[in-house]
Amino acid sequence: MSSILTIDNQIQCPHGGMAILTTTNSALLVDGSPALLATDLPEIVGCPFIVGVVYLPCVLIEWTGAAEMLTVDGSGVVLETSIGLCCNAAGAPQGVAIINDANPEVDAI
């Protein structure tokens, strides 16, 4: 079974920027931390990505491939197998998010 991602995970863009993980979810906890939902759009800070001489940092993550059977208020829970597309301010994907850790223990309230 794939691990569920939470606000305590460490996720970064492929260029080294770090995701600030927040969620509207308060119903599904994993080891005491709220699980991320497919509708959450984590912000990215510190991305140094430059194309030529133009600074085009990743600014947010859009999730695809979230759980279909495990949902909170109709939104799929983000799994470690989900794909996080790191996008710039214009919404263009610039690479896939790197998930540095995940935790399989789930608590439901």
PDB file of N, CA and C in Angstrom:
ATOM      1  N   MET A   1       0.839  -1.182   0.000  1.00  0.00           N
ATOM      2  CA  MET A   1       0.000   0.000   0.000  1.00  0.00           C
ATOM      3  C   MET A   1       0.887   1.249   0.000  1.00  0.00           C
ATOM      4  N   SER A   2       0.514   2.211  -0.809  1.00  0.00           N
ATOM      5  CA  SER A   2       1.272   3.461  -0.877  1.00  0.00           C
ATOM      6  C   SER A   2       1.063   4.291   0.375  1.00  0.00           C
ATOM      7  N   SER A   3       2.094   4.973   0.784  1.00  0.00           N
ATOM      8  CA  SER A   3       2.011   5.850   1.949  1.00  0.00           C
ATOM      9  C   SER A   3       1.217   7.102   1.609  1.00  0.00           C
ATOM     10  N   ILE A   4       0.542   7.637   2.606  1.00  0.00           N
ATOM     11  CA  ILE A   4      -0.235   8.869   2.472  1.00  0.00           C
ATOM     12  C   ILE A   4       0.663  10.041   2.838  1.00  0.00           C
ATOM     13  N   LEU A   5       0.619  11.101   2.042  1.00  0.00           N
ATOM     14  CA  LEU A   5       1.427  12.284   2.325  1.00  0.00           C
ATOM     15  C   LEU A   5       0.683  13.230   3.258  1.00  0.00           C
ATOM     16  N   THR A   6       1.433  13.873   4.147  1.00  0.00           N
ATOM     17  CA  THR A   6       0.850  14.795   5.123  1.00  0.00           C
ATOM     18  C   THR A   6       1.582  16.129   5.083  1.00  0.00           C
ATOM     19  N   ILE A   7       1.107  17.058   5.911  1.00  0.00           N
ATOM     20  CA  ILE A   7       1.760  18.362   5.992  1.00  0.00           C
ATOM     21  C   ILE A   7       3.142  18.270   6.624  1.00  0.00           C
ATOM     22  N   ASP A   8       3.491  17.130   7.217  1.00  0.00           N
ATOM     23  CA  ASP A   8       4.808  16.954   7.830  1.00  0.00           C
ATOM     24  C   ASP A   8       5.847  16.358   6.890  1.00  0.00           C
ATOM     25  N   ASN A   9       5.438  15.956   5.694  1.00  0.00           N
ATOM     26  CA  ASN A   9       6.398  15.429   4.738  1.00  0.00           C
ATOM     27  C   ASN A   9       7.299  16.541   4.216  1.00  0.00           C
ATOM     28  N   GLN A  10       8.420  16.158   3.654  1.00  0.00           N
ATOM     29  CA  GLN A  10       9.325  17.110   3.016  1.00  0.00           C
ATOM     30  C   GLN A  10       9.270  16.875   1.521  1.00  0.00           C
ATOM     31  N   ILE A  11       8.796  17.900   0.811  1.00  0.00           N
ATOM     32  CA  ILE A  11       8.635  17.811  -0.635  1.00  0.00           C
ATOM     33  C   ILE A  11       9.323  19.022  -1.249  1.00  0.00           C
ATOM     34  N   GLN A  12      10.028  18.790  -2.356  1.00  0.00           N
ATOM     35  CA  GLN A  12      10.706  19.899  -3.014  1.00  0.00           C
ATOM     36  C   GLN A  12      10.537  19.803  -4.522  1.00  0.00           C
ATOM     37  N   CYS A  13      10.771  20.929  -5.197  1.00  0.00           N
ATOM     38  CA  CYS A  13      10.737  20.931  -6.653  1.00  0.00           C
ATOM     39  C   CYS A  13      12.058  20.333  -7.154  1.00  0.00           C
ATOM     40  N   PRO A  14      12.143  19.977  -8.438  1.00  0.00           N
ATOM     41  CA  PRO A  14      13.376  19.350  -8.929  1.00  0.00           C
ATOM     42  C   PRO A  14      14.585  20.284  -8.936  1.00  0.00           C
ATOM     43  N   HIS A  15      14.362  21.572  -8.670  1.00  0.00           N
ATOM     44  CA  HIS A  15      15.455  22.545  -8.666  1.00  0.00           C
ATOM     45  C   HIS A  15      15.910  22.891  -7.252  1.00  0.00           C
ATOM     46  N   GLY A  16      15.266  22.302  -6.238  1.00  0.00           N
ATOM     47  CA  GLY A  16      15.677  22.501  -4.853  1.00  0.00           C
ATOM     48  C   GLY A  16      14.780  23.390  -4.020  1.00  0.00           C
ATOM     49  N   GLY A  17      13.747  23.991  -4.614  1.00  0.00           N
ATOM     50  CA  GLY A  17      12.791  24.785  -3.840  1.00  0.00           C
ATOM     51  C   GLY A  17      11.998  23.886  -2.913  1.00  0.00           C
ATOM     52  N   MET A  18      11.606  24.398  -1.752  1.00  0.00           N
ATOM     53  CA  MET A  18      10.868  23.604  -0.774  1.00  0.00           C
ATOM     54  C   MET A  18       9.384  23.947  -0.781  1.00  0.00           C
ATOM     55  N   ALA A  19       8.546  22.918  -0.644  1.00  0.00           N
ATOM     56  CA  ALA A  19       7.102  23.096  -0.588  1.00  0.00           C
ATOM     57  C   ALA A  19       6.663  23.455   0.821  1.00  0.00           C
ATOM     58  N   ILE A  20       5.735  24.413   0.915  1.00  0.00           N
ATOM     59  CA  ILE A  20       5.082  24.743   2.182  1.00  0.00           C
ATOM     60  C   ILE A  20       3.760  23.979   2.168  1.00  0.00           C
ATOM     61  N   LEU A  21       3.667  22.948   2.982  1.00  0.00           N
ATOM     62  CA  LEU A  21       2.526  22.041   2.934  1.00  0.00           C
ATOM     63  C   LEU A  21       1.432  22.477   3.898  1.00  0.00           C
ATOM     64  N   THR A  22       0.281  22.802   3.330  1.00  0.00           N
ATOM     65  CA  THR A  22      -0.912  23.139   4.106  1.00  0.00           C
ATOM     66  C   THR A  22      -2.088  22.381   3.500  1.00  0.00           C
ATOM     67  N   THR A  23      -3.140  22.217   4.277  1.00  0.00           N
ATOM     68  CA  THR A  23      -4.315  21.505   3.788  1.00  0.00           C
ATOM     69  C   THR A  23      -5.571  22.015   4.476  1.00  0.00           C
ATOM     70  N   THR A  24      -6.703  21.817   3.823  1.00  0.00           N
ATOM     71  CA  THR A  24      -8.002  22.126   4.425  1.00  0.00           C
ATOM     72  C   THR A  24      -8.530  20.925   5.204  1.00  0.00           C
ATOM     73  N   ASN A  25      -7.845  19.794   5.103  1.00  0.00           N
ATOM     74  CA  ASN A  25      -8.264  18.551   5.734  1.00  0.00           C
ATOM     75  C   ASN A  25      -7.981  18.561   7.234  1.00  0.00           C
ATOM     76  N   SER A  26      -8.980  18.206   8.014  1.00  0.00           N
ATOM     77  CA  SER A  26      -8.774  18.001   9.447  1.00  0.00           C
ATOM     78  C   SER A  26      -9.390  16.672   9.900  1.00  0.00           C
ATOM     79  N   ALA A  27      -9.920  15.899   8.943  1.00  0.00           N
ATOM     80  CA  ALA A  27     -10.620  14.659   9.284  1.00  0.00           C
ATOM     81  C   ALA A  27      -9.743  13.417   9.221  1.00  0.00           C
ATOM     82  N   LEU A  28      -8.725  13.409   8.372  1.00  0.00           N
ATOM     83  CA  LEU A  28      -7.879  12.229   8.209  1.00  0.00           C
ATOM     84  C   LEU A  28      -6.459  12.568   8.641  1.00  0.00           C
ATOM     85  N   LEU A  29      -6.028  11.893   9.716  1.00  0.00           N
ATOM     86  CA  LEU A  29      -4.691  12.134  10.256  1.00  0.00           C
ATOM     87  C   LEU A  29      -3.801  10.921  10.014  1.00  0.00           C
ATOM     88  N   VAL A  30      -2.543  11.182   9.714  1.00  0.00           N
ATOM     89  CA  VAL A  30      -1.544  10.138   9.558  1.00  0.00           C
ATOM     90  C   VAL A  30      -0.469  10.416  10.606  1.00  0.00           C
ATOM     91  N   ASP A  31      -0.376   9.548  11.582  1.00  0.00           N
ATOM     92  CA  ASP A  31       0.550   9.729  12.689  1.00  0.00           C
ATOM     93  C   ASP A  31       0.399  11.117  13.313  1.00  0.00           C
ATOM     94  N   GLY A  32      -0.865  11.561  13.430  1.00  0.00           N
ATOM     95  CA  GLY A  32      -1.174  12.836  14.071  1.00  0.00           C
ATOM     96  C   GLY A  32      -1.155  14.055  13.177  1.00  0.00           C
ATOM     97  N   SER A  33      -0.797  13.899  11.884  1.00  0.00           N
ATOM     98  CA  SER A  33      -0.722  15.043  10.966  1.00  0.00           C
ATOM     99  C   SER A  33      -1.772  14.922   9.875  1.00  0.00           C
ATOM    100  N   PRO A  34      -2.399  16.051   9.485  1.00  0.00           N
ATOM    101  CA  PRO A  34      -3.420  16.005   8.431  1.00  0.00           C
ATOM    102  C   PRO A  34      -2.854  15.539   7.088  1.00  0.00           C
ATOM    103  N   ALA A  35      -3.599  14.652   6.429  1.00  0.00           N
ATOM    104  CA  ALA A  35      -3.223  14.166   5.107  1.00  0.00           C
ATOM    105  C   ALA A  35      -3.436  15.259   4.066  1.00  0.00           C
ATOM    106  N   LEU A  36      -2.578  15.273   3.047  1.00  0.00           N
ATOM    107  CA  LEU A  36      -2.750  16.212   1.938  1.00  0.00           C
ATOM    108  C   LEU A  36      -3.844  15.720   1.012  1.00  0.00           C
ATOM    109  N   LEU A  37      -4.556  16.647   0.389  1.00  0.00           N
ATOM    110  CA  LEU A  37      -5.630  16.329  -0.550  1.00  0.00           C
ATOM    111  C   LEU A  37      -5.245  16.773  -1.955  1.00  0.00           C
ATOM    112  N   ALA A  38      -5.843  16.142  -2.959  1.00  0.00           N
ATOM    113  CA  ALA A  38      -5.564  16.480  -4.354  1.00  0.00           C
ATOM    114  C   ALA A  38      -5.901  17.941  -4.658  1.00  0.00           C
ATOM    115  N   THR A  39      -6.812  18.517  -3.900  1.00  0.00           N
ATOM    116  CA  THR A  39      -7.194  19.913  -4.123  1.00  0.00           C
ATOM    117  C   THR A  39      -6.243  20.905  -3.462  1.00  0.00           C
ATOM    118  N   ASP A  40      -5.329  20.421  -2.625  1.00  0.00           N
ATOM    119  CA  ASP A  40      -4.335  21.297  -2.001  1.00  0.00           C
ATOM    120  C   ASP A  40      -3.300  21.702  -3.051  1.00  0.00           C
ATOM    121  N   LEU A  41      -2.908  22.960  -3.040  1.00  0.00           N
ATOM    122  CA  LEU A  41      -1.899  23.481  -3.969  1.00  0.00           C
ATOM    123  C   LEU A  41      -0.745  24.067  -3.166  1.00  0.00           C
ATOM    124  N   PRO A  42       0.171  23.220  -2.715  1.00  0.00           N
ATOM    125  CA  PRO A  42       1.276  23.707  -1.890  1.00  0.00           C
ATOM    126  C   PRO A  42       2.128  24.745  -2.632  1.00  0.00           C
ATOM    127  N   GLU A  43       2.499  25.795  -1.908  1.00  0.00           N
ATOM    128  CA  GLU A  43       3.397  26.805  -2.461  1.00  0.00           C
ATOM    129  C   GLU A  43       4.824  26.289  -2.393  1.00  0.00           C
ATOM    130  N   ILE A  44       5.662  26.763  -3.323  1.00  0.00           N
ATOM    131  CA  ILE A  44       7.084  26.422  -3.332  1.00  0.00           C
ATOM    132  C   ILE A  44       7.876  27.702  -3.114  1.00  0.00           C
ATOM    133  N   VAL A  45       8.846  27.640  -2.221  1.00  0.00           N
ATOM    134  CA  VAL A  45       9.709  28.794  -1.973  1.00  0.00           C
ATOM    135  C   VAL A  45      11.159  28.403  -2.240  1.00  0.00           C
ATOM    136  N   GLY A  46      11.931  29.364  -2.701  1.00  0.00           N
ATOM    137  CA  GLY A  46      13.364  29.150  -2.875  1.00  0.00           C
ATOM    138  C   GLY A  46      13.777  28.427  -4.135  1.00  0.00           C
ATOM    139  N   CYS A  47      12.906  28.337  -5.133  1.00  0.00           N
ATOM    140  CA  CYS A  47      13.289  27.678  -6.389  1.00  0.00           C
ATOM    141  C   CYS A  47      14.200  28.615  -7.182  1.00  0.00           C
ATOM    142  N   PRO A  48      15.393  28.151  -7.563  1.00  0.00           N
ATOM    143  CA  PRO A  48      16.338  28.994  -8.285  1.00  0.00           C
ATOM    144  C   PRO A  48      16.271  28.858  -9.809  1.00  0.00           C
ATOM    145  N   PHE A  49      15.242  28.204 -10.349  1.00  0.00           N
ATOM    146  CA  PHE A  49      15.204  27.847 -11.769  1.00  0.00           C
ATOM    147  C   PHE A  49      15.278  29.070 -12.690  1.00  0.00           C
ATOM    148  N   ILE A  50      16.214  29.012 -13.635  1.00  0.00           N
ATOM    149  CA  ILE A  50      16.414  30.078 -14.617  1.00  0.00           C
ATOM    150  C   ILE A  50      16.474  29.438 -16.001  1.00  0.00           C
ATOM    151  N   VAL A  51      15.749  30.033 -16.961  1.00  0.00           N
ATOM    152  CA  VAL A  51      15.815  29.603 -18.357  1.00  0.00           C
ATOM    153  C   VAL A  51      16.531  30.716 -19.110  1.00  0.00           C
ATOM    154  N   GLY A  52      17.753  30.441 -19.544  1.00  0.00           N
ATOM    155  CA  GLY A  52      18.568  31.490 -20.159  1.00  0.00           C
ATOM    156  C   GLY A  52      18.918  32.534 -19.115  1.00  0.00           C
ATOM    157  N   VAL A  53      18.315  33.718 -19.251  1.00  0.00           N
ATOM    158  CA  VAL A  53      18.526  34.772 -18.255  1.00  0.00           C
ATOM    159  C   VAL A  53      17.220  35.127 -17.540  1.00  0.00           C
ATOM    160  N   VAL A  54      16.163  34.351 -17.792  1.00  0.00           N
ATOM    161  CA  VAL A  54      14.843  34.623 -17.214  1.00  0.00           C
ATOM    162  C   VAL A  54      14.617  33.742 -15.997  1.00  0.00           C
ATOM    163  N   TYR A  55      14.316  34.380 -14.866  1.00  0.00           N
ATOM    164  CA  TYR A  55      14.019  33.686 -13.618  1.00  0.00           C
ATOM    165  C   TYR A  55      12.593  33.166 -13.678  1.00  0.00           C
ATOM    166  N   LEU A  56      12.417  31.843 -13.699  1.00  0.00           N
ATOM    167  CA  LEU A  56      11.099  31.202 -13.771  1.00  0.00           C
ATOM    168  C   LEU A  56      10.954  30.166 -12.660  1.00  0.00           C
ATOM    169  N   PRO A  57      10.852  30.614 -11.425  1.00  0.00           N
ATOM    170  CA  PRO A  57      10.803  29.653 -10.315  1.00  0.00           C
ATOM    171  C   PRO A  57       9.508  28.854 -10.278  1.00  0.00           C
ATOM    172  N   CYS A  58       9.606  27.651  -9.739  1.00  0.00           N
ATOM    173  CA  CYS A  58       8.403  26.882  -9.427  1.00  0.00           C
ATOM    174  C   CYS A  58       7.721  27.598  -8.262  1.00  0.00           C
ATOM    175  N   VAL A  59       6.391  27.748  -8.316  1.00  0.00           N
ATOM    176  CA  VAL A  59       5.678  28.461  -7.256  1.00  0.00           C
ATOM    177  C   VAL A  59       4.591  27.620  -6.593  1.00  0.00           C
ATOM    178  N   LEU A  60       4.154  26.524  -7.228  1.00  0.00           N
ATOM    179  CA  LEU A  60       3.134  25.672  -6.607  1.00  0.00           C
ATOM    180  C   LEU A  60       3.182  24.277  -7.177  1.00  0.00           C
ATOM    181  N   ILE A  61       2.525  23.368  -6.465  1.00  0.00           N
ATOM    182  CA  ILE A  61       2.431  21.972  -6.888  1.00  0.00           C
ATOM    183  C   ILE A  61       0.968  21.642  -7.167  1.00  0.00           C
ATOM    184  N   GLU A  62       0.716  21.061  -8.345  1.00  0.00           N
ATOM    185  CA  GLU A  62      -0.609  20.540  -8.699  1.00  0.00           C
ATOM    186  C   GLU A  62      -0.524  19.018  -8.682  1.00  0.00           C
ATOM    187  N   TRP A  63      -1.447  18.372  -7.967  1.00  0.00           N
ATOM    188  CA  TRP A  63      -1.404  16.922  -7.784  1.00  0.00           C
ATOM    189  C   TRP A  63      -2.243  16.183  -8.817  1.00  0.00           C
ATOM    190  N   THR A  64      -1.720  15.050  -9.298  1.00  0.00           N
ATOM    191  CA  THR A  64      -2.480  14.118 -10.136  1.00  0.00           C
ATOM    192  C   THR A  64      -2.275  12.727  -9.560  1.00  0.00           C
ATOM    193  N   GLY A  65      -3.194  11.832  -9.837  1.00  0.00           N
ATOM    194  CA  GLY A  65      -3.052  10.454  -9.391  1.00  0.00           C
ATOM    195  C   GLY A  65      -3.284  10.246  -7.906  1.00  0.00           C
ATOM    196  N   ALA A  66      -4.141  11.068  -7.306  1.00  0.00           N
ATOM    197  CA  ALA A  66      -4.477  10.890  -5.886  1.00  0.00           C
ATOM    198  C   ALA A  66      -5.370   9.654  -5.729  1.00  0.00           C
ATOM    199  N   ALA A  67      -5.542   9.233  -4.495  1.00  0.00           N
ATOM    200  CA  ALA A  67      -6.380   8.066  -4.199  1.00  0.00           C
ATOM    201  C   ALA A  67      -7.808   8.300  -4.682  1.00  0.00           C
ATOM    202  N   GLU A  68      -8.397   7.260  -5.248  1.00  0.00           N
ATOM    203  CA  GLU A  68      -9.791   7.348  -5.698  1.00  0.00           C
ATOM    204  C   GLU A  68     -10.750   6.790  -4.650  1.00  0.00           C
ATOM    205  N   MET A  69     -10.300   5.803  -3.897  1.00  0.00           N
ATOM    206  CA  MET A  69     -11.162   5.160  -2.909  1.00  0.00           C
ATOM    207  C   MET A  69     -11.068   5.816  -1.533  1.00  0.00           C
ATOM    208  N   LEU A  70      -9.984   6.522  -1.271  1.00  0.00           N
ATOM    209  CA  LEU A  70      -9.807   7.198   0.010  1.00  0.00           C
ATOM    210  C   LEU A  70      -9.908   8.699  -0.232  1.00  0.00           C
ATOM    211  N   THR A  71     -11.032   9.278   0.222  1.00  0.00           N
ATOM    212  CA  THR A  71     -11.288  10.700  -0.015  1.00  0.00           C
ATOM    213  C   THR A  71     -11.688  11.392   1.283  1.00  0.00           C
ATOM    214  N   VAL A  72     -11.530  12.702   1.284  1.00  0.00           N
ATOM    215  CA  VAL A  72     -12.005  13.552   2.372  1.00  0.00           C
ATOM    216  C   VAL A  72     -12.827  14.644   1.727  1.00  0.00           C
ATOM    217  N   ASP A  73     -14.107  14.709   2.080  1.00  0.00           N
ATOM    218  CA  ASP A  73     -15.034  15.678   1.490  1.00  0.00           C
ATOM    219  C   ASP A  73     -14.990  15.652  -0.033  1.00  0.00           C
ATOM    220  N   GLY A  74     -14.867  14.451  -0.619  1.00  0.00           N
ATOM    221  CA  GLY A  74     -14.898  14.280  -2.061  1.00  0.00           C
ATOM    222  C   GLY A  74     -13.577  14.483  -2.774  1.00  0.00           C
ATOM    223  N   SER A  75     -12.538  14.830  -2.060  1.00  0.00           N
ATOM    224  CA  SER A  75     -11.217  15.047  -2.668  1.00  0.00           C
ATOM    225  C   SER A  75     -10.298  13.887  -2.328  1.00  0.00           C
ATOM    226  N   GLY A  76      -9.605  13.365  -3.336  1.00  0.00           N
ATOM    227  CA  GLY A  76      -8.694  12.245  -3.130  1.00  0.00           C
ATOM    228  C   GLY A  76      -7.512  12.611  -2.250  1.00  0.00           C
ATOM    229  N   VAL A  77      -7.067  11.654  -1.473  1.00  0.00           N
ATOM    230  CA  VAL A  77      -5.904  11.829  -0.609  1.00  0.00           C
ATOM    231  C   VAL A  77      -4.644  11.630  -1.452  1.00  0.00           C
ATOM    232  N   VAL A  78      -3.630  12.463  -1.224  1.00  0.00           N
ATOM    233  CA  VAL A  78      -2.382  12.382  -1.975  1.00  0.00           C
ATOM    234  C   VAL A  78      -1.524  11.246  -1.423  1.00  0.00           C
ATOM    235  N   LEU A  79      -1.053  10.397  -2.326  1.00  0.00           N
ATOM    236  CA  LEU A  79      -0.222   9.249  -1.966  1.00  0.00           C
ATOM    237  C   LEU A  79       1.213   9.481  -2.421  1.00  0.00           C
ATOM    238  N   GLU A  80       2.137   8.684  -1.903  1.00  0.00           N
ATOM    239  CA  GLU A  80       3.523   8.844  -2.336  1.00  0.00           C
ATOM    240  C   GLU A  80       3.681   8.463  -3.810  1.00  0.00           C
ATOM    241  N   THR A  81       2.710   7.747  -4.374  1.00  0.00           N
ATOM    242  CA  THR A  81       2.737   7.416  -5.804  1.00  0.00           C
ATOM    243  C   THR A  81       2.050   8.485  -6.656  1.00  0.00           C
ATOM    244  N   SER A  82       1.416   9.471  -6.025  1.00  0.00           N
ATOM    245  CA  SER A  82       0.805  10.578  -6.768  1.00  0.00           C
ATOM    246  C   SER A  82       1.908  11.401  -7.417  1.00  0.00           C
ATOM    247  N   ILE A  83       1.550  12.119  -8.467  1.00  0.00           N
ATOM    248  CA  ILE A  83       2.521  12.959  -9.163  1.00  0.00           C
ATOM    249  C   ILE A  83       2.218  14.413  -8.849  1.00  0.00           C
ATOM    250  N   GLY A  84       3.215  15.103  -8.337  1.00  0.00           N
ATOM    251  CA  GLY A  84       3.098  16.525  -8.063  1.00  0.00           C
ATOM    252  C   GLY A  84       3.809  17.300  -9.153  1.00  0.00           C
ATOM    253  N   LEU A  85       3.044  18.026  -9.964  1.00  0.00           N
ATOM    254  CA  LEU A  85       3.646  18.832 -11.020  1.00  0.00           C
ATOM    255  C   LEU A  85       4.012  20.189 -10.456  1.00  0.00           C
ATOM    256  N   CYS A  86       5.285  20.526 -10.504  1.00  0.00           N
ATOM    257  CA  CYS A  86       5.770  21.818 -10.024  1.00  0.00           C
ATOM    258  C   CYS A  86       5.586  22.821 -11.152  1.00  0.00           C
ATOM    259  N   CYS A  87       4.817  23.876 -10.882  1.00  0.00           N
ATOM    260  CA  CYS A  87       4.455  24.839 -11.921  1.00  0.00           C
ATOM    261  C   CYS A  87       5.006  26.223 -11.612  1.00  0.00           C
ATOM    262  N   ASN A  88       5.255  27.003 -12.681  1.00  0.00           N
ATOM    263  CA  ASN A  88       5.674  28.393 -12.501  1.00  0.00           C
ATOM    264  C   ASN A  88       4.438  29.274 -12.350  1.00  0.00           C
ATOM    265  N   ALA A  89       4.631  30.585 -12.250  1.00  0.00           N
ATOM    266  CA  ALA A  89       3.511  31.506 -12.021  1.00  0.00           C
ATOM    267  C   ALA A  89       2.510  31.513 -13.164  1.00  0.00           C
ATOM    268  N   ALA A  90       2.935  31.146 -14.375  1.00  0.00           N
ATOM    269  CA  ALA A  90       2.030  31.082 -15.530  1.00  0.00           C
ATOM    270  C   ALA A  90       1.292  29.750 -15.587  1.00  0.00           C
ATOM    271  N   GLY A  91       1.587  28.834 -14.662  1.00  0.00           N
ATOM    272  CA  GLY A  91       0.918  27.537 -14.624  1.00  0.00           C
ATOM    273  C   GLY A  91       1.587  26.464 -15.463  1.00  0.00           C
ATOM    274  N   ALA A  92       2.758  26.763 -16.017  1.00  0.00           N
ATOM    275  CA  ALA A  92       3.468  25.782 -16.845  1.00  0.00           C
ATOM    276  C   ALA A  92       4.240  24.802 -15.959  1.00  0.00           C
ATOM    277  N   PRO A  93       4.060  23.494 -16.191  1.00  0.00           N
ATOM    278  CA  PRO A  93       4.811  22.498 -15.426  1.00  0.00           C
ATOM    279  C   PRO A  93       6.303  22.596 -15.728  1.00  0.00           C
ATOM    280  N   GLN A  94       7.121  22.454 -14.675  1.00  0.00           N
ATOM    281  CA  GLN A  94       8.574  22.557 -14.825  1.00  0.00           C
ATOM    282  C   GLN A  94       9.302  21.351 -14.254  1.00  0.00           C
ATOM    283  N   GLY A  95       8.558  20.326 -13.901  1.00  0.00           N
ATOM    284  CA  GLY A  95       9.157  19.113 -13.368  1.00  0.00           C
ATOM    285  C   GLY A  95       8.270  18.485 -12.318  1.00  0.00           C
ATOM    286  N   VAL A  96       8.684  17.340 -11.847  1.00  0.00           N
ATOM    287  CA  VAL A  96       7.917  16.562 -10.872  1.00  0.00           C
ATOM    288  C   VAL A  96       8.491  16.769  -9.481  1.00  0.00           C
ATOM    289  N   ALA A  97       7.601  16.931  -8.515  1.00  0.00           N
ATOM    290  CA  ALA A  97       7.999  17.118  -7.120  1.00  0.00           C
ATOM    291  C   ALA A  97       8.744  15.892  -6.603  1.00  0.00           C
ATOM    292  N   ILE A  98       9.695  16.153  -5.726  1.00  0.00           N
ATOM    293  CA  ILE A  98      10.482  15.085  -5.101  1.00  0.00           C
ATOM    294  C   ILE A  98       9.973  14.909  -3.672  1.00  0.00           C
ATOM    295  N   ILE A  99       9.513  13.714  -3.366  1.00  0.00           N
ATOM    296  CA  ILE A  99       9.000  13.388  -2.033  1.00  0.00           C
ATOM    297  C   ILE A  99      10.127  12.727  -1.262  1.00  0.00           C
ATOM    298  N   ASN A 100      10.560  13.366  -0.193  1.00  0.00           N
ATOM    299  CA  ASN A 100      11.726  12.880   0.546  1.00  0.00           C
ATOM    300  C   ASN A 100      11.399  11.851   1.611  1.00  0.00           C
ATOM    301  N   ASP A 101      10.131  11.766   2.041  1.00  0.00           N
ATOM    302  CA  ASP A 101       9.759  10.803   3.062  1.00  0.00           C
ATOM    303  C   ASP A 101       8.254  10.579   3.003  1.00  0.00           C
ATOM    304  N   ALA A 102       7.803   9.501   3.582  1.00  0.00           N
ATOM    305  CA  ALA A 102       6.367   9.202   3.670  1.00  0.00           C
ATOM    306  C   ALA A 102       6.152   8.271   4.860  1.00  0.00           C
ATOM    307  N   ASN A 103       4.914   8.269   5.406  1.00  0.00           N
ATOM    308  CA  ASN A 103       4.624   7.509   6.610  1.00  0.00           C
ATOM    309  C   ASN A 103       3.334   6.703   6.393  1.00  0.00           C
ATOM    310  N   PRO A 104       3.370   5.376   6.543  1.00  0.00           N
ATOM    311  CA  PRO A 104       2.186   4.567   6.281  1.00  0.00           C
ATOM    312  C   PRO A 104       1.162   4.465   7.405  1.00  0.00           C
ATOM    313  N   GLU A 105       1.436   4.985   8.609  1.00  0.00           N
ATOM    314  CA  GLU A 105       0.515   4.816   9.732  1.00  0.00           C
ATOM    315  C   GLU A 105      -0.647   5.808   9.646  1.00  0.00           C
ATOM    316  N   VAL A 106      -1.905   5.323   9.678  1.00  0.00           N
ATOM    317  CA  VAL A 106      -3.078   6.165   9.496  1.00  0.00           C
ATOM    318  C   VAL A 106      -3.962   6.130  10.730  1.00  0.00           C
ATOM    319  N   ASP A 107      -4.436   7.320  11.157  1.00  0.00           N
ATOM    320  CA  ASP A 107      -5.422   7.446  12.222  1.00  0.00           C
ATOM    321  C   ASP A 107      -6.619   8.201  11.658  1.00  0.00           C
ATOM    322  N   ALA A 108      -7.822   7.712  11.848  1.00  0.00           N
ATOM    323  CA  ALA A 108      -9.021   8.419  11.380  1.00  0.00           C
ATOM    324  C   ALA A 108      -9.778   8.964  12.583  1.00  0.00           C
ATOM    325  N   ILE A 109     -10.317  10.174  12.395  1.00  0.00           N
ATOM    326  CA  ILE A 109     -11.122  10.758  13.475  1.00  0.00           C
ATOM    327  C   ILE A 109     -12.511  11.075  12.969  1.00  0.00           C
TER     328      ILE A 109
END
